[in-house]
JSON list of C-alpha atoms in Angstrom, two decimals:
[
{"chain": "A", "resi": 1, "resn": "MET", "atom": "CA", "xyz": [-20.65, 55.23, -2.42]},
{"chain": "A", "resi": 2, "resn": "ALA", "atom": "CA", "xyz": [-22.80, 53.58, 0.22]},
{"chain": "A", "resi": 3, "resn": "SER", "atom": "CA", "xyz": [-21.15, 51.44, 2.92]},
{"chain": "A", "resi": 4, "resn": "ILE", "atom": "CA", "xyz": [-22.12, 47.82, 3.37]},
{"chain": "A", "resi": 5, "resn": "THR", "atom": "CA", "xyz": [-24.12, 47.04, 6.51]},
{"chain": "A", "resi": 6, "resn": "PRO", "atom": "CA", "xyz": [-22.67, 44.60, 9.06]},
{"chain": "A", "resi": 7, "resn": "SER", "atom": "CA", "xyz": [-25.65, 42.27, 8.71]},
{"chain": "A", "resi": 8, "resn": "ARG", "atom": "CA", "xyz": [-24.99, 41.96, 4.97]},
{"chain": "A", "resi": 9, "resn": "LEU", "atom": "CA", "xyz": [-21.31, 41.17, 5.66]},
{"chain": "A", "resi": 10, "resn": "ALA", "atom": "CA", "xyz": [-22.32, 38.51, 8.20]},
{"chain": "A", "resi": 11, "resn": "ALA", "atom": "CA", "xyz": [-24.71, 36.96, 5.66]},
{"chain": "A", "resi": 12, "resn": "LEU", "atom": "CA", "xyz": [-21.94, 37.01, 3.06]},
{"chain": "A", "resi": 13, "resn": "THR", "atom": "CA", "xyz": [-19.47, 35.21, 5.36]},
{"chain": "A", "resi": 14, "resn": "ARG", "atom": "CA", "xyz": [-22.15, 32.64, 6.28]},
{"chain": "A", "resi": 15, "resn": "LEU", "atom": "CA", "xyz": [-22.83, 32.01, 2.58]},
{"chain": "A", "resi": 16, "resn": "ARG", "atom": "CA", "xyz": [-19.09, 31.82, 1.87]},
{"chain": "A", "resi": 17, "resn": "SER", "atom": "CA", "xyz": [-18.68, 29.14, 4.55]},
{"chain": "A", "resi": 18, "resn": "VAL", "atom": "CA", "xyz": [-21.49, 27.11, 2.96]},
{"chain": "A", "resi": 19, "resn": "VAL", "atom": "CA", "xyz": [-20.07, 27.44, -0.56]},
{"chain": "A", "resi": 20, "resn": "PHE", "atom": "CA", "xyz": [-16.46, 26.58, 0.38]},
{"chain": "A", "resi": 21, "resn": "GLN", "atom": "CA", "xyz": [-17.44, 24.01, 3.03]},
{"chain": "A", "resi": 22, "resn": "THR", "atom": "CA", "xyz": [-15.71, 25.72, 5.93]},
{"chain": "A", "resi": 23, "resn": "SER", "atom": "CA", "xyz": [-17.00, 26.22, 9.46]},
{"chain": "A", "resi": 24, "resn": "TYR", "atom": "CA", "xyz": [-18.82, 29.44, 10.20]},
{"chain": "A", "resi": 25, "resn": "ASN", "atom": "CA", "xyz": [-17.05, 31.17, 13.07]},
{"chain": "A", "resi": 26, "resn": "PRO", "atom": "CA", "xyz": [-18.26, 34.77, 13.38]},
{"chain": "A", "resi": 27, "resn": "THR", "atom": "CA", "xyz": [-16.61, 35.38, 16.77]},
{"chain": "A", "resi": 28, "resn": "SER", "atom": "CA", "xyz": [-13.18, 34.08, 15.64]},
{"chain": "A", "resi": 29, "resn": "GLN", "atom": "CA", "xyz": [-12.87, 31.67, 18.54]},
{"chain": "A", "resi": 30, "resn": "ARG", "atom": "CA", "xyz": [-10.05, 29.13, 18.50]},
{"chain": "A", "resi": 31, "resn": "THR", "atom": "CA", "xyz": [-11.52, 25.79, 17.53]},
{"chain": "A", "resi": 32, "resn": "GLY", "atom": "CA", "xyz": [-8.54, 23.56, 16.68]},
{"chain": "A", "resi": 33, "resn": "VAL", "atom": "CA", "xyz": [-9.94, 22.73, 13.25]},
{"chain": "A", "resi": 34, "resn": "LYS", "atom": "CA", "xyz": [-6.49, 23.15, 11.72]},
{"chain": "A", "resi": 35, "resn": "TYR", "atom": "CA", "xyz": [-5.17, 20.25, 13.80]},
{"chain": "A", "resi": 36, "resn": "LEU", "atom": "CA", "xyz": [-8.25, 18.08, 13.36]},
{"chain": "A", "resi": 37, "resn": "ARG", "atom": "CA", "xyz": [-8.02, 18.34, 9.57]},
{"chain": "A", "resi": 38, "resn": "ARG", "atom": "CA", "xyz": [-4.44, 17.13, 9.51]},
{"chain": "A", "resi": 39, "resn": "ARG", "atom": "CA", "xyz": [-3.52, 13.63, 8.50]},
{"chain": "A", "resi": 40, "resn": "LEU", "atom": "CA", "xyz": [-3.14, 11.33, 11.51]},
{"chain": "A", "resi": 41, "resn": "ARG", "atom": "CA", "xyz": [0.45, 10.64, 12.52]},
{"chain": "A", "resi": 42, "resn": "GLY", "atom": "CA", "xyz": [-0.09, 7.27, 14.19]},
{"chain": "A", "resi": 43, "resn": "PRO", "atom": "CA", "xyz": [-0.29, 4.93, 11.18]},
{"chain": "A", "resi": 44, "resn": "SER", "atom": "CA", "xyz": [2.80, 6.38, 9.48]},
{"chain": "A", "resi": 45, "resn": "MET", "atom": "CA", "xyz": [4.77, 6.22, 12.72]},
{"chain": "A", "resi": 46, "resn": "MET", "atom": "CA", "xyz": [3.78, 2.59, 13.22]},
{"chain": "A", "resi": 47, "resn": "ASP", "atom": "CA", "xyz": [4.90, 1.77, 9.67]},
{"chain": "A", "resi": 48, "resn": "TYR", "atom": "CA", "xyz": [8.25, 3.52, 10.24]},
{"chain": "A", "resi": 49, "resn": "TYR", "atom": "CA", "xyz": [9.39, 1.23, 13.03]},
{"chain": "A", "resi": 50, "resn": "PRO", "atom": "CA", "xyz": [9.80, -2.46, 12.19]},
{"chain": "A", "resi": 51, "resn": "HIS", "atom": "CA", "xyz": [7.85, -5.05, 14.16]},
{"chain": "A", "resi": 52, "resn": "GLN", "atom": "CA", "xyz": [9.81, -6.45, 17.10]},
{"chain": "A", "resi": 53, "resn": "LEU", "atom": "CA", "xyz": [10.05, -10.21, 17.25]},
{"chain": "A", "resi": 54, "resn": "SER", "atom": "CA", "xyz": [10.32, -11.65, 20.74]},
{"chain": "A", "resi": 55, "resn": "ILE", "atom": "CA", "xyz": [10.92, -15.19, 21.83]},
{"chain": "A", "resi": 56, "resn": "SER", "atom": "CA", "xyz": [7.77, -15.17, 23.97]},
{"chain": "A", "resi": 57, "resn": "ALA", "atom": "CA", "xyz": [5.68, -14.16, 20.94]},
{"chain": "A", "resi": 58, "resn": "ILE", "atom": "CA", "xyz": [7.22, -16.97, 18.88]},
{"chain": "A", "resi": 59, "resn": "ASN", "atom": "CA", "xyz": [6.52, -19.46, 21.69]},
{"chain": "A", "resi": 60, "resn": "LYS", "atom": "CA", "xyz": [2.88, -18.35, 21.80]},
{"chain": "A", "resi": 61, "resn": "GLU", "atom": "CA", "xyz": [2.56, -18.71, 18.03]},
{"chain": "A", "resi": 62, "resn": "PHE", "atom": "CA", "xyz": [4.24, -22.12, 17.81]},
{"chain": "A", "resi": 63, "resn": "ASN", "atom": "CA", "xyz": [3.58, -24.13, 20.97]},
{"chain": "A", "resi": 64, "resn": "GLY", "atom": "CA", "xyz": [5.87, -27.06, 20.14]},
{"chain": "A", "resi": 65, "resn": "LEU", "atom": "CA", "xyz": [9.14, -25.08, 19.87]},
{"chain": "A", "resi": 66, "resn": "ASP", "atom": "CA", "xyz": [9.70, -24.36, 23.60]},
{"chain": "A", "resi": 67, "resn": "LEU", "atom": "CA", "xyz": [12.40, -21.74, 22.99]},
{"chain": "A", "resi": 68, "resn": "VAL", "atom": "CA", "xyz": [14.18, -20.31, 26.04]},
{"chain": "A", "resi": 69, "resn": "ASP", "atom": "CA", "xyz": [14.59, -16.55, 26.37]},
{"chain": "A", "resi": 70, "resn": "GLU", "atom": "CA", "xyz": [17.97, -16.21, 28.08]},
{"chain": "A", "resi": 71, "resn": "ASP", "atom": "CA", "xyz": [17.51, -12.49, 28.79]},
{"chain": "A", "resi": 72, "resn": "GLU", "atom": "CA", "xyz": [14.21, -13.15, 30.56]},
{"chain": "A", "resi": 73, "resn": "GLU", "atom": "CA", "xyz": [15.72, -16.04, 32.54]},
{"chain": "A", "resi": 74, "resn": "GLN", "atom": "CA", "xyz": [18.59, -13.77, 33.61]},
{"chain": "A", "resi": 75, "resn": "ARG", "atom": "CA", "xyz": [16.14, -11.04, 34.63]},
{"chain": "A", "resi": 76, "resn": "LEU", "atom": "CA", "xyz": [14.11, -13.48, 36.73]},
{"chain": "A", "resi": 77, "resn": "GLN", "atom": "CA", "xyz": [17.31, -14.75, 38.36]},
{"chain": "A", "resi": 78, "resn": "ASP", "atom": "CA", "xyz": [18.38, -11.17, 39.19]},
{"chain": "A", "resi": 79, "resn": "VAL", "atom": "CA", "xyz": [14.97, -10.44, 40.73]},
{"chain": "A", "resi": 80, "resn": "ALA", "atom": "CA", "xyz": [15.21, -13.58, 42.86]},
{"chain": "A", "resi": 81, "resn": "ASP", "atom": "CA", "xyz": [18.74, -12.65, 43.99]},
{"chain": "A", "resi": 82, "resn": "LYS", "atom": "CA", "xyz": [17.65, -9.14, 44.94]},
{"chain": "A", "resi": 83, "resn": "LYS", "atom": "CA", "xyz": [14.70, -10.54, 46.87]},
{"chain": "A", "resi": 84, "resn": "LYS", "atom": "CA", "xyz": [17.07, -12.82, 48.84]},
{"chain": "A", "resi": 85, "resn": "ARG", "atom": "CA", "xyz": [19.17, -9.78, 49.82]},
{"chain": "A", "resi": 86, "resn": "GLY", "atom": "CA", "xyz": [16.06, -7.81, 50.84]},
{"chain": "A", "resi": 87, "resn": "LYS", "atom": "CA", "xyz": [16.33, -5.41, 47.88]},
{"chain": "A", "resi": 88, "resn": "GLY", "atom": "CA", "xyz": [13.23, -6.59, 46.02]},
{"chain": "A", "resi": 89, "resn": "ALA", "atom": "CA", "xyz": [9.97, -4.80, 45.46]},
{"chain": "A", "resi": 90, "resn": "PRO", "atom": "CA", "xyz": [7.79, -4.38, 48.56]},
{"chain": "A", "resi": 91, "resn": "LYS", "atom": "CA", "xyz": [4.75, -6.57, 49.06]},
{"chain": "A", "resi": 92, "resn": "LYS", "atom": "CA", "xyz": [1.57, -5.24, 47.57]},
{"chain": "A", "resi": 93, "resn": "ALA", "atom": "CA", "xyz": [-1.31, -4.60, 49.93]},
{"chain": "A", "resi": 94, "resn": "LYS", "atom": "CA", "xyz": [-4.24, -6.92, 49.33]},
{"chain": "A", "resi": 95, "resn": "SER", "atom": "CA", "xyz": [-6.74, -4.45, 50.82]},
{"chain": "A", "resi": 96, "resn": "ALA", "atom": "CA", "xyz": [-6.89, -0.80, 51.77]},
{"chain": "A", "resi": 97, "resn": "ALA", "atom": "CA", "xyz": [-6.49, -1.68, 55.46]},
{"chain": "A", "resi": 98, "resn": "GLU", "atom": "CA", "xyz": [-3.07, -3.27, 54.81]},
{"chain": "A", "resi": 99, "resn": "SER", "atom": "CA", "xyz": [-1.67, -0.31, 52.88]},
{"chain": "A", "resi": 100, "resn": "ARG", "atom": "CA", "xyz": [1.12, 1.87, 54.32]},
{"chain": "A", "resi": 101, "resn": "ARG", "atom": "CA", "xyz": [-1.11, 4.91, 54.18]},
{"chain": "A", "resi": 102, "resn": "ALA", "atom": "CA", "xyz": [-3.69, 3.22, 56.40]},
{"chain": "A", "resi": 103, "resn": "GLN", "atom": "CA", "xyz": [-0.95, 2.15, 58.85]},
{"chain": "A", "resi": 104, "resn": "ARG", "atom": "CA", "xyz": [0.31, 5.74, 59.12]},
{"chain": "A", "resi": 105, "resn": "LYS", "atom": "CA", "xyz": [-3.16, 7.01, 60.01]},
{"chain": "A", "resi": 106, "resn": "ARG", "atom": "CA", "xyz": [-3.38, 4.70, 63.03]}
]
């Protein structure tokens, strides 16, 4: 029985990839096609979690309601109190010359 030449085997695999609509990869490199063919996870994950209603979103939707978000008011009050005690966030530099890194280099 005669052995099949490598060129005939390569032609057969190329033809097989055309017939079965797969990618032709003669060097067996990793391409990630398995992951690209998968169904996307994002839409099903977004459908799993319910939509969060917030008071600010309701206020934007209906301008006349003027609802007060007590949690947000409390947060703003806490930030103001911390700022009075000197525990607030540092001032942001308006330019590169005002940044702490630039002051260290001097």
